[in-house]
Structure formats: C-alpha cells, structure tokens
Amino acid sequence: MELPDDVILDILSRLPFHAVGKIRALSKSHNQATYTSYFKALAADHQPLLLGFLLQSLRTTATGRRHVLSFATPRPNSPPLELSLSFLPGQSPQVLAVAPNGLVLFQSRHRTRHQRQLYTICKLPTKQWQRIPIPKTRFFTLNIAMYVTRSNPLHFKIIRLCRDTTFSKRRRSVCYTVRELFDSESWRWKRLEDLVHDNSLSFVEPFCVAVVVGGLAHWQFFDEKSILAFDFLSETWSSFAAPEAITVEQEARERTEPFKSWHTKLVEYKGKLGLIREFREPAAARNELWVMEDYKERVWTKKWEFLESNPTAVYGSDTLMAMENNEKVKFCNVETAVGLLPSAATFIQPSNCR
C-alpha cells in the first residue's frame, strides 16, 4: 500500500537531518519536497531545531563595540528568539562559521587574559559546547568555513583562509593566501600549501559567508567572475567561472559603463550552489537566481527572476530573505508572490543577545 505524500513528509520530518540527507539522494520527489518551507516547519514542530538564519552585526554600546547575534525565521507568527550566549566560555563571542547541520564556531576573548582568543564549537539548540585549539594568530583571518563529515561520532573540519601580515621576501606581484585546516580526528591545525593568485583576485570582503554545499566551501573573488572551492573530504582546491551569460554581459558592460551596475552573491539553493545577480539600475530593479544543476560539468541554469532589494539568502526551495535598512529581515515565498515581494513580505525584528 502506498502512503499519501503528507504522511510520508510527516514521517521524514521526525528523522534526524543527516538521515533526511540520505533519503534525498535516493528519491527525486522526496528531495524536492524536503527543501520546501512547509517541510522545514514540520521538522521544527517535531524536533528541537532552530530553522532560520543567524544574524550577526557589530554595534556600538555604552561599553564599546560588540558583536550582536540574533535569529530570524520565516515561520508565520514566530516571535523573535532571544539568544543568550552567557553559557559559552570567554567574553564577547563572535560567530566565525556555521556548518550546514547547524554546528557553530565561535571566537571569544579570555575573561582575564584579554589578548588571548578562544575557539569554541557549539550546538545552539542544546547549548552543548567544546573548546578547540586556536590556530596561528600571526596570520590575519580572511574567512573561515566548517563542515561536518559525520554526525555520530562527530567528525568535522574547519578551513581557515588568512593573510600573512609579517615581512616576507616573496614576490609582491602576486597574492599569497595562507590556508590552515583543523581536523577533529587529529584535533590539531595543519598548514596546507599557500594559494598563489593575482592581486586582482582577492576575496570580495573579509569574513563574507562561505557557501557550503555538497561537502565543498565556496567563495567569490573580487572580480565576481571566478569562484574558489575547497573539498573537505579530499582536502583539494579548485576554481571555476560564474555563469557564462553573466561574465560575457559583464565584460561588455565594462567597456561602456564607468561603474558596474550590478553585483553577484553566492547562495545555497536546495543543496546546490546558487548565485544571485542584483541589478542596481533604478530602471531595471530586478534580480536573477542561477543554480549549478550539474556540478561536475559546471552547468548553470537561471531559475528565477524577481523584484527585491538587497537579497541575502534563499530559505529552502521557495523563500527569499532580504535585509531592509540593515535592521529588519524580510521573507517572502517567491513561488506565490513573484513580482509582489514588497507587499507580501513578513518582517521580523532581530533581537539582541545578552
């Protein structure tokens, strides 16, 4: 007897997320269904999960500047969640990376030796945490990404991209990015071979969020034409181009326009690598979502065209998140409100952590 789809979804929503990931690989229909916001809401009802986005900002307070952490979710009628990180060791915790399964890497200051940094991994829903060794502090951190290769027993890896700020006799015509890897099995950091690239191919900005899909972390270069990828399983690196239709159009516009009229941002979409292109011209206030449907062959497909300002991320398969004035988070289901996003949006005010 074949079970109804809603019964199957209810059963899947009670399984651990790593088990759902295996089922996605076996069934195309279940893969599609388990990325919807409806399924995520079911899972949050049945399990102690935080399904949404961690938002971190640097704010000025009476005691100085500090990182403020908040949580936003597109679930209807869901009140803002107060996040207290007082259970973590150290002071002024700052999020450095979040793994796809929700494991968070924090950096904080030692409570008495303020120059000393602490690295802590944490499961926020259960408040379980454990300190890990700190990497070499003489390198300036550009970006960090984390991936859980196994849930039970827990095995995770952290990749750290850095700039060497010490004097060096190496050539200045190229850029050197220092790469360090932490493996929870060996419980230590190791230095990988430096990434040597042209100075123009620096990262878009320090601490931009890496997009981790399929066991690979992805970053954009400054020219927004190239993407760098690190494979956590094989510990190898690769690079590839953004969608050809975008790069060709960008090169044509660069010859006629003094300033670039749009920019791109990497996102995750249904477990695949995605890229949002946001146009900055008032006459063409639109965006596009491109998805890499075939990672091996590097095949990109345009999925959506939508109206919105400052799109930030995609939630599941049907919900877009955007920031409004860097203070409010706006969500909308693009499948039911394409072109009507501003009026159909739900606003959630991020709450400060204590």
Coordinates of C-alpha atoms in Angstrom, one line a residue:
M1 CA 0.0 0.0 0.0
E2 CA 1.4 3.4 -1.0
L3 CA 1.3 6.1 1.7
P4 CA 0.0 9.6 0.9
D5 CA 2.6 12.3 0.4
D6 CA 1.6 14.2 3.5
V7 CA 2.1 11.1 5.7
I8 CA 5.5 10.4 4.2
L9 CA 6.5 14.0 4.8
D10 CA 5.4 13.8 8.4
I11 CA 7.5 10.7 8.9
L12 CA 10.5 12.3 7.3
S13 CA 10.2 15.4 9.4
R14 CA 10.7 13.3 12.6
L15 CA 14.1 11.9 11.3
P16 CA 17.5 13.4 12.1
F17 CA 18.6 15.7 9.3
H18 CA 21.6 13.5 8.3
A19 CA 19.1 10.7 7.7
V20 CA 16.9 13.0 5.6
G21 CA 20.0 13.8 3.5
K22 CA 20.5 10.2 2.7
I23 CA 16.8 9.8 1.6
R24 CA 17.2 12.9 -0.6
A25 CA 19.9 11.0 -2.6
L26 CA 17.5 8.1 -3.1
S27 CA 14.3 9.8 -4.2
K28 CA 14.0 12.8 -6.5
S29 CA 10.4 13.6 -5.3
H30 CA 11.4 13.4 -1.6
N31 CA 14.5 15.6 -2.4
Q32 CA 12.2 18.3 -3.8
A33 CA 9.7 18.1 -1.0
T34 CA 12.1 18.2 1.9
Y35 CA 13.6 21.5 0.8
T36 CA 10.2 23.4 1.0
S37 CA 9.4 25.8 3.8
Y38 CA 6.4 23.5 4.7
F39 CA 8.7 20.6 5.4
K40 CA 11.1 22.7 7.5
A41 CA 8.1 24.0 9.6
L42 CA 7.0 20.3 10.2
A43 CA 10.6 19.4 11.3
A44 CA 10.7 22.3 13.7
D45 CA 7.4 21.3 15.3
H46 CA 8.7 17.7 15.9
Q47 CA 12.3 18.4 16.9
P48 CA 14.3 20.9 18.9
L49 CA 15.6 22.7 15.8
L50 CA 16.5 26.3 15.0
L51 CA 15.4 26.7 11.4
G52 CA 16.3 30.1 10.0
F53 CA 19.2 32.5 9.9
L54 CA 21.8 33.6 12.5
L55 CA 22.3 37.4 12.0
Q56 CA 25.5 39.0 13.4
S57 CA 26.2 42.7 13.4
L58 CA 28.8 45.0 15.0
R59 CA 27.1 47.6 17.2
T60 CA 28.3 50.4 19.5
T61 CA 27.2 50.2 23.1
A62 CA 28.0 52.1 26.3
T63 CA 30.8 49.6 27.0
G64 CA 32.2 49.8 23.4
R65 CA 31.7 48.0 20.2
R66 CA 30.5 44.4 20.3
H67 CA 29.0 41.7 18.1
V68 CA 25.3 41.3 18.4
L69 CA 23.7 37.9 17.5
S70 CA 20.1 37.4 16.6
F71 CA 17.9 34.8 15.0
A72 CA 15.3 35.2 12.3
T73 CA 12.9 32.6 10.9
P74 CA 10.3 32.8 8.1
R75 CA 7.8 30.8 10.1
P76 CA 4.5 32.7 10.4
N77 CA 3.7 34.1 13.9
S78 CA 7.0 33.1 15.2
P79 CA 8.3 35.6 17.8
P80 CA 11.9 36.8 17.7
L81 CA 14.2 34.5 19.6
E82 CA 16.3 35.9 22.4
L83 CA 19.8 34.4 22.2
S84 CA 21.9 34.4 25.3
L85 CA 25.5 33.2 24.9
S86 CA 26.4 33.6 28.5
F87 CA 26.9 29.8 28.8
L88 CA 29.9 30.0 26.4
P89 CA 33.5 30.4 27.7
G90 CA 35.1 33.8 27.4
Q91 CA 33.7 37.2 26.6
S92 CA 32.2 38.9 23.5
P93 CA 31.6 35.7 21.5
Q94 CA 31.6 36.2 17.7
V95 CA 30.4 33.7 15.1
L96 CA 33.1 32.7 12.7
A97 CA 31.4 29.9 10.8
V98 CA 28.2 27.8 10.7
A99 CA 28.2 24.2 9.3
P100 CA 25.2 23.1 7.2
N101 CA 23.9 20.9 10.1
G102 CA 23.9 23.9 12.5
L103 CA 27.2 23.4 14.3
V104 CA 28.6 26.9 15.1
L105 CA 32.2 28.0 15.6
F106 CA 32.7 30.9 18.0
Q107 CA 35.6 33.1 18.8
S108 CA 35.7 34.9 22.1
R109 CA 38.2 36.7 24.4
H110 CA 39.6 35.1 27.6
R111 CA 37.9 36.5 30.6
T112 CA 41.1 37.5 32.4
R113 CA 43.8 37.4 29.7
H114 CA 42.0 39.6 27.2
Q115 CA 44.7 39.3 24.5
R116 CA 44.1 35.5 24.3
Q117 CA 41.5 34.2 21.9
L118 CA 39.3 31.1 22.5
Y119 CA 37.7 28.9 19.8
T120 CA 34.6 27.0 20.7
I121 CA 32.2 24.8 18.7
C122 CA 28.6 24.8 19.9
K123 CA 25.2 23.2 19.2
L124 CA 22.9 26.2 20.0
P125 CA 19.6 24.3 20.4
T126 CA 21.1 22.1 23.2
K127 CA 23.8 24.6 24.4
Q128 CA 26.5 21.9 24.2
W129 CA 30.0 23.3 23.5
Q130 CA 33.6 22.3 23.4
R131 CA 36.8 24.3 23.1
I132 CA 39.2 23.6 20.3
P133 CA 42.9 24.6 19.8
I134 CA 43.4 28.1 18.4
P135 CA 45.3 28.5 15.0
K136 CA 48.4 30.6 14.5
T137 CA 47.4 34.1 15.5
R138 CA 50.1 35.9 13.5
F139 CA 48.0 35.3 10.4
F140 CA 45.1 37.7 9.8
T141 CA 41.9 35.7 9.2
L142 CA 40.1 36.4 5.9
N143 CA 37.5 33.7 6.1
I144 CA 36.6 30.5 7.8
A145 CA 34.2 27.7 6.8
M146 CA 33.2 24.5 8.6
Y147 CA 31.7 21.2 7.5
V148 CA 30.5 18.1 9.5
T149 CA 31.6 15.0 7.6
R150 CA 29.9 12.6 10.2
S151 CA 27.3 13.2 12.9
N152 CA 27.8 10.1 15.0
P153 CA 30.5 10.0 16.2
L154 CA 31.0 13.7 15.4
H155 CA 33.7 14.5 12.9
F156 CA 34.2 18.0 11.5
K157 CA 36.7 20.1 9.6
I158 CA 37.4 23.8 9.6
I159 CA 39.3 25.6 6.8
R160 CA 40.8 29.0 7.6
L161 CA 42.0 31.4 4.9
C162 CA 44.5 34.0 6.1
R163 CA 46.8 36.8 5.1
D164 CA 50.4 36.7 6.3
T165 CA 51.0 40.1 7.8
T166 CA 54.7 39.5 8.6
F167 CA 57.5 40.8 6.4
S168 CA 58.2 38.4 3.5
K169 CA 60.8 38.2 0.7
R170 CA 58.2 36.6 -1.6
R171 CA 57.2 38.3 -4.8
R172 CA 54.8 41.2 -4.3
S173 CA 53.3 40.9 -7.8
V174 CA 51.1 38.1 -6.7
C175 CA 49.0 37.5 -3.7
Y176 CA 49.5 34.7 -1.1
T177 CA 46.6 33.3 0.8
V178 CA 47.6 31.1 3.8
R179 CA 45.4 28.1 4.3
E180 CA 45.1 26.2 7.6
L181 CA 42.9 23.1 8.2
F182 CA 41.6 21.8 11.5
D183 CA 40.5 18.1 11.7
S184 CA 38.6 17.0 14.8
E185 CA 40.0 13.4 14.4
S186 CA 43.6 14.6 14.8
W187 CA 42.5 17.6 17.0
R188 CA 45.1 19.9 15.5
W189 CA 45.6 22.6 12.9
K190 CA 47.8 21.9 9.9
R191 CA 49.0 24.3 7.2
L192 CA 48.2 23.5 3.6
E193 CA 50.0 24.8 0.6
D194 CA 49.5 28.5 0.1
L195 CA 47.2 29.7 -2.6
V196 CA 49.1 31.9 -5.0
H197 CA 46.9 34.2 -7.2
D198 CA 46.9 37.5 -9.0
N199 CA 46.4 40.6 -6.7
S200 CA 43.1 41.4 -8.5
L201 CA 41.7 38.1 -7.5
S202 CA 41.4 38.9 -3.8
F203 CA 38.2 37.9 -2.0
V204 CA 35.1 40.1 -2.2
E205 CA 35.4 41.1 1.5
P206 CA 36.9 39.6 4.7
F207 CA 34.5 37.4 6.7
C208 CA 32.0 37.1 3.8
V209 CA 30.0 34.0 4.5
A210 CA 31.3 30.9 2.6
V211 CA 28.6 28.8 0.9
V212 CA 29.0 25.1 1.8
V213 CA 27.2 22.6 -0.4
G214 CA 28.0 19.0 -1.3
G215 CA 30.9 19.0 1.1
L216 CA 32.6 21.9 -0.6
A217 CA 33.1 25.5 0.6
H218 CA 32.8 28.3 -2.0
W219 CA 33.9 31.9 -2.1
Q220 CA 33.8 34.6 -4.8
F221 CA 36.8 36.5 -5.9
F222 CA 36.7 40.3 -6.2
D223 CA 36.1 40.3 -9.9
E224 CA 32.9 38.3 -9.4
K225 CA 33.8 36.2 -12.4
S226 CA 35.7 33.4 -10.5
I227 CA 34.7 31.1 -7.7
L228 CA 37.1 29.2 -5.4
A229 CA 36.1 25.9 -3.9
F230 CA 37.6 23.7 -1.2
D231 CA 36.6 20.0 -0.9
F232 CA 36.5 19.0 2.8
L233 CA 36.7 15.3 2.0
S234 CA 39.7 15.2 -0.4
E235 CA 41.2 18.4 1.0
T236 CA 41.7 19.7 -2.5
W237 CA 41.1 23.1 -4.2
S238 CA 39.5 24.1 -7.5
S239 CA 38.3 27.2 -9.2
F240 CA 35.7 27.8 -11.9
A241 CA 33.8 30.6 -13.6
A242 CA 30.4 32.2 -12.8
P243 CA 27.6 31.6 -15.4
E244 CA 29.0 32.4 -18.9
A245 CA 25.9 34.5 -19.7
I246 CA 26.8 36.8 -16.7
T247 CA 30.5 37.0 -17.3
V248 CA 30.1 37.8 -21.1
E249 CA 27.5 40.5 -20.3
Q250 CA 29.7 41.9 -17.5
E251 CA 32.7 42.2 -19.9
A252 CA 30.5 44.0 -22.5
R253 CA 29.2 46.5 -19.9
E254 CA 32.7 47.2 -18.5
R255 CA 33.7 48.5 -21.9
T256 CA 30.8 51.0 -22.0
E257 CA 30.0 51.8 -18.3
P258 CA 32.3 53.6 -15.9
F259 CA 30.8 51.9 -12.9
K260 CA 29.4 48.4 -12.5
S261 CA 25.6 48.5 -12.4
W262 CA 25.1 45.1 -10.6
H263 CA 26.8 42.6 -8.4
T264 CA 26.5 38.9 -7.6
K265 CA 26.3 36.9 -4.4
L266 CA 26.7 33.1 -3.8
V267 CA 23.9 31.3 -2.0
E268 CA 22.7 27.8 -1.3
Y269 CA 19.6 26.6 -3.1
K270 CA 18.1 23.1 -2.5
G271 CA 21.5 21.7 -1.6
K272 CA 23.1 23.2 -4.7
L273 CA 25.4 26.1 -5.4
G274 CA 23.4 29.2 -6.4
L275 CA 24.3 32.8 -7.5
I276 CA 22.1 35.8 -7.2
R277 CA 22.7 38.7 -9.5
E278 CA 21.2 42.0 -8.3
F279 CA 20.9 44.9 -10.7
R280 CA 21.5 48.4 -9.4
E281 CA 19.8 50.5 -12.1
P282 CA 16.5 52.0 -11.0
A283 CA 15.0 51.2 -14.4
A284 CA 15.9 47.6 -14.0
A285 CA 15.2 46.8 -10.4
R286 CA 15.3 43.1 -10.7
N287 CA 17.3 40.1 -9.7
E288 CA 18.2 36.6 -11.0
L289 CA 18.9 33.3 -9.3
W290 CA 21.3 31.0 -11.2
V291 CA 21.8 27.4 -10.0
M292 CA 24.6 25.0 -10.8
E293 CA 22.5 22.0 -11.8
D294 CA 25.5 19.8 -12.9
Y295 CA 28.5 20.4 -10.6
K296 CA 30.8 18.1 -12.5
E297 CA 30.2 19.7 -15.9
R298 CA 29.8 23.2 -14.4
V299 CA 26.3 23.7 -15.9
W300 CA 24.4 26.8 -14.7
T301 CA 20.7 27.3 -15.1
K302 CA 18.6 30.5 -14.5
K303 CA 15.8 29.6 -12.1
W304 CA 14.1 32.8 -11.0
E305 CA 13.7 36.5 -11.9
F306 CA 12.3 38.5 -9.0
L307 CA 11.9 42.1 -7.7
E308 CA 13.6 42.8 -4.4
S309 CA 16.3 45.0 -2.9
N310 CA 19.3 43.6 -1.1
P311 CA 18.5 39.8 -1.4
T312 CA 20.7 37.9 1.0
A313 CA 19.8 34.2 1.0
V314 CA 17.4 31.6 0.0
Y315 CA 15.5 29.5 2.6
G316 CA 14.6 26.1 1.4
S317 CA 13.3 26.0 -2.2
D318 CA 10.7 28.8 -2.2
T319 CA 11.5 31.5 0.3
L320 CA 13.8 34.6 -0.2
M321 CA 15.4 36.5 2.6
A322 CA 16.3 40.2 2.2
M323 CA 17.6 42.9 4.6
E324 CA 15.8 46.2 4.9
N325 CA 18.0 49.1 6.1
N326 CA 20.2 46.6 7.9
E327 CA 17.7 46.4 10.7
K328 CA 14.8 44.3 9.6
V329 CA 14.6 40.9 7.8
K330 CA 12.1 40.4 5.1
F331 CA 10.9 37.0 3.9
C332 CA 8.6 36.0 1.0
N333 CA 7.5 32.9 -0.8
V334 CA 8.6 33.7 -4.4
E335 CA 6.5 30.9 -5.9
T336 CA 3.3 32.5 -4.8
A337 CA 4.3 36.2 -4.9
V338 CA 6.7 36.7 -7.7
G339 CA 6.8 40.4 -8.5
L340 CA 4.8 41.3 -5.4
L341 CA 7.6 40.7 -2.8
P342 CA 7.5 44.1 -1.0
S343 CA 3.7 43.9 -0.3
A344 CA 3.8 40.2 0.6
A345 CA 6.7 40.3 2.9
T346 CA 6.8 39.4 6.6
F347 CA 9.0 41.5 8.8
I348 CA 10.9 40.1 11.8
Q349 CA 12.9 42.4 14.0
P350 CA 16.2 40.8 15.1
S351 CA 16.6 40.7 18.8
N352 CA 19.8 41.5 20.7
C353 CA 21.6 38.8 22.6
R354 CA 22.6 39.4 26.2

